[in-house]
XYZ file of C-alpha atoms in Angstrom:
288
model
C -33.488 19.569 20.975
C -29.945 19.977 22.269
C -28.655 20.343 18.713
C -31.215 23.073 18.006
C -30.202 24.883 21.188
C -26.540 24.611 20.160
C -27.384 26.223 16.805
C -29.250 29.091 18.494
C -26.392 29.561 20.950
C -23.887 29.790 18.099
C -26.090 32.293 16.268
C -26.516 34.405 19.404
C -22.796 34.342 20.167
C -21.551 35.322 16.730
C -24.159 38.006 16.172
C -22.978 39.629 19.407
C -19.271 39.154 18.724
C -19.512 40.543 15.194
C -21.365 43.801 15.913
C -21.718 43.912 19.691
C -19.319 46.826 20.116
C -21.236 48.909 17.575
C -24.506 48.038 19.318
C -23.019 49.113 22.651
C -21.976 52.465 21.146
C -25.402 52.965 19.593
C -27.076 52.157 22.895
C -24.863 54.460 24.945
C -25.186 57.347 22.478
C -28.951 56.798 22.328
C -29.201 57.034 26.112
C -27.222 60.270 26.119
C -29.463 61.693 23.393
C -32.409 61.230 25.742
C -30.609 63.945 27.739
C -30.150 66.250 24.757
C -32.021 69.060 26.496
C -29.621 69.345 29.452
C -26.637 68.782 27.150
C -27.735 71.634 24.872
C -28.268 73.973 27.844
C -24.784 73.111 29.090
C -23.216 73.847 25.689
C -24.970 77.056 24.599
C -26.307 78.383 27.904
C -29.838 78.400 29.263
C -30.620 82.087 28.438
C -30.410 81.391 24.693
C -33.082 78.719 25.007
C -35.429 80.602 27.338
C -37.973 83.299 26.581
C -37.047 86.840 27.519
C -38.852 88.102 30.650
C -41.984 90.166 30.107
C -45.470 89.969 28.654
C -46.069 87.662 25.694
C -48.856 88.175 23.215
C -49.659 86.356 19.992
C -46.776 84.534 18.221
C -45.556 86.013 14.947
C -45.911 84.269 11.598
C -43.157 81.929 10.417
C -42.145 84.376 7.683
C -41.514 87.025 10.360
C -39.305 84.619 12.317
C -37.250 83.838 9.223
C -36.956 87.518 8.291
C -35.828 88.400 11.820
C -33.184 85.658 11.798
C -31.856 86.676 8.370
C -31.572 90.312 9.467
C -29.953 89.593 12.832
C -27.542 86.934 11.592
C -26.158 87.722 8.120
C -23.913 84.653 8.356
C -26.973 82.633 7.315
C -26.761 82.199 3.550
C -30.006 80.301 3.036
C -32.719 79.515 5.559
C -34.074 75.977 5.373
C -36.919 76.345 7.837
C -38.122 77.351 11.286
C -39.286 75.132 14.138
C -41.848 76.597 16.562
C -41.053 76.464 20.290
C -40.762 72.928 21.701
C -41.485 71.326 18.325
C -38.035 70.704 16.890
C -35.256 68.237 17.601
C -33.588 70.832 19.840
C -35.559 71.798 22.938
C -36.119 75.544 23.217
C -38.813 78.006 24.306
C -37.706 80.181 21.393
C -38.116 79.623 17.670
C -35.288 77.714 16.001
C -34.440 79.063 12.537
C -31.863 76.942 10.736
C -30.003 77.197 7.454
C -26.735 77.040 5.517
C -23.772 79.263 6.381
C -22.062 81.691 4.017
C -18.403 81.207 4.843
C -18.144 77.578 5.978
C -19.954 74.251 5.824
C -22.433 73.557 8.576
C -25.880 74.414 9.846
C -26.463 77.765 11.493
C -29.031 77.832 14.303
C -30.683 81.151 15.159
C -32.811 81.494 18.279
C -35.643 83.995 17.787
C -38.233 85.201 20.286
C -41.536 83.862 18.914
C -43.539 86.913 20.055
C -41.440 89.940 19.114
C -38.832 88.514 16.726
C -35.881 89.605 18.865
C -32.678 87.553 18.381
C -31.784 85.377 21.369
C -28.584 83.744 20.143
C -26.773 81.933 17.361
C -24.540 78.860 17.083
C -23.303 76.356 14.520
C -24.781 72.955 15.224
C -21.746 70.998 14.018
C -19.554 72.786 16.579
C -21.466 71.192 19.461
C -20.598 67.961 21.231
C -24.281 67.183 20.849
C -23.823 67.132 17.071
C -21.009 64.601 17.390
C -23.250 62.483 19.611
C -25.979 62.613 16.959
C -23.471 61.631 14.262
C -22.296 58.694 16.376
C -25.851 57.467 16.860
C -26.984 57.958 13.263
C -23.923 56.807 11.351
C -21.254 55.700 13.874
C -19.155 58.738 12.782
C -18.756 57.171 9.333
C -19.714 58.750 5.987
C -23.499 58.868 5.826
C -23.878 56.352 2.989
C -21.751 53.754 4.777
C -22.795 54.589 8.324
C -26.550 54.472 7.738
C -26.253 51.023 6.166
C -24.150 49.797 9.079
C -26.699 51.148 11.570
C -29.417 49.335 9.603
C -27.454 46.087 9.865
C -26.931 46.711 13.585
C -30.671 47.125 14.081
C -31.394 43.863 12.279
C -28.618 42.078 14.189
C -30.058 43.339 17.471
C -33.451 41.924 16.492
C -31.807 38.572 15.749
C -29.768 38.665 18.935
C -32.832 39.459 21.051
C -34.809 36.684 19.403
C -32.088 34.070 19.826
C -31.355 35.234 23.364
C -35.029 35.028 24.293
C -35.147 31.452 23.003
C -32.046 30.480 24.989
C -33.315 32.155 28.169
C -36.946 30.992 28.010
C -37.630 29.378 31.408
C -40.447 27.105 30.279
C -42.023 25.575 33.368
C -39.401 27.050 35.661
C -40.030 30.225 37.648
C -39.898 33.288 35.413
C -39.009 35.464 38.387
C -35.959 33.351 39.264
C -34.890 33.261 35.616
C -34.922 37.081 35.426
C -33.472 38.074 38.791
C -30.231 38.047 40.760
C -29.907 35.118 43.132
C -28.373 35.706 46.567
C -24.842 34.378 46.891
C -24.138 33.822 43.199
C -20.682 34.867 41.979
C -18.365 34.747 39.005
C -19.790 33.555 35.703
C -23.129 32.723 37.299
C -23.534 36.334 38.457
C -22.510 37.625 35.025
C -25.108 35.405 33.379
C -27.761 36.624 35.807
C -27.005 40.261 34.970
C -27.102 39.386 31.273
C -30.447 37.619 31.606
C -31.934 40.262 33.894
C -31.222 43.158 31.517
C -32.458 41.324 28.435
C -35.533 39.708 29.986
C -36.960 42.842 31.584
C -36.218 45.124 28.614
C -36.761 42.704 25.741
C -40.029 44.165 24.428
C -38.960 47.840 24.397
C -35.589 46.811 22.953
C -37.376 45.029 20.097
C -39.352 48.203 19.337
C -36.233 50.375 19.522
C -34.244 47.998 17.296
C -36.976 47.736 14.674
C -37.705 51.464 14.555
C -33.982 52.246 14.528
C -33.439 49.977 11.529
C -36.278 51.741 9.712
C -34.953 55.209 10.564
C -31.475 54.282 9.309
C -32.792 53.567 5.806
C -36.492 54.457 5.530
C -36.305 54.283 1.746
C -35.812 50.507 1.915
C -38.956 49.882 3.966
C -41.473 52.148 2.240
C -43.840 50.863 -0.422
C -43.548 52.423 -3.914
C -45.114 55.843 -4.195
C -45.359 56.458 -0.457
C -43.181 59.282 0.938
C -40.872 57.957 3.702
C -41.093 61.252 5.583
C -44.822 60.723 6.203
C -44.045 57.837 8.558
C -40.901 59.294 10.093
C -42.610 61.075 13.036
C -44.240 57.804 14.083
C -41.006 55.804 13.932
C -39.038 58.610 15.591
C -41.524 58.644 18.477
C -41.343 54.854 18.765
C -37.553 54.984 18.791
C -37.179 57.959 21.125
C -39.847 57.363 23.747
C -41.684 54.161 22.741
C -44.852 56.198 22.040
C -45.215 56.654 25.807
C -44.074 60.244 26.318
C -41.781 61.069 29.242
C -42.061 57.633 30.937
C -41.149 56.018 27.632
C -38.107 58.284 27.291
C -36.787 57.069 30.652
C -37.462 53.479 29.611
C -35.609 54.088 26.331
C -32.743 55.579 28.371
C -32.541 52.336 30.379
C -32.687 50.273 27.181
C -29.749 52.195 25.750
C -27.659 51.577 28.858
C -28.575 47.893 28.764
C -26.779 47.358 25.440
C -23.261 48.048 26.820
C -24.177 45.901 29.840
C -25.307 43.036 27.608
C -22.199 43.361 25.443
C -19.736 43.416 28.350
C -21.369 40.583 30.302
C -21.777 38.483 27.166
C -18.172 39.082 26.134
C -16.882 38.137 29.588
C -18.998 34.983 29.626
C -17.674 33.966 26.199
C -14.064 34.720 27.179
C -14.246 32.807 30.463
C -15.757 29.812 28.721
C -13.075 29.988 26.046
C -10.270 30.107 28.654
C -11.807 27.205 30.585
C -12.116 25.125 27.413
C -8.476 25.774 26.533
C -7.408 24.822 30.045
C -9.278 21.509 29.796
C -7.791 20.819 26.372
C -4.289 21.607 27.629
C -4.811 19.294 30.614
C -5.891 16.443 28.333
C -2.803 16.859 26.152
C -0.375 16.641 29.070
């Protein structure tokens, strides 16, 4: 039994040491992306994302939105599509028309009033800090082919780390509450371990869902049976990853899960380092 526990401890330790920093970055960037609405308003201004004051009738057809965007913003070379209000990745009360630019690489974003087709604003997505945050979360700022594979590996490693950590933490007949809480008066390594256990124990189930869905989203082509289009399942996995299929409460829970990954990495790293220093001190004492 002790030998099996030693094996699981070694697996847990080296999974975390090998990719823990990347997991911390993915978690932190994921938490910030839960705040993409406020971040976007800060970057482009709230008026661009809000409907113009006045009466609003029946929304125009998608073709009218695209035509209005092409006329108002000639810098759009080719329109890829249009997202109705509150239905795209970017949160806006206006229609989001997006496409390729004429004079430079990047994605042009045109904001169009859904009722009268009036232009509300234009920006290049890649110029935003939000775009860099998305790139960090989706590919760790690496080329897409390399980054998506690394994010896939990170998702699988997180699943393994959560599984091994759950085995090592499992209280058995002991009090579950005590095993997943901070004890009064504890300090040093004991307090670090309690923080580590608290974050993982309380958020283990949503973290498992986020890790699994994130691995799928990184490379959906690897997990889809032959003949089935990966995009058909993407909305389901995106919802599981972004808000755990629970709407706004799930988004806040996902936000907490993202913040827990840097906490788990830092506390785990400190625990490993302190144990390593103590072991070296004992070895040095024996040699003298």
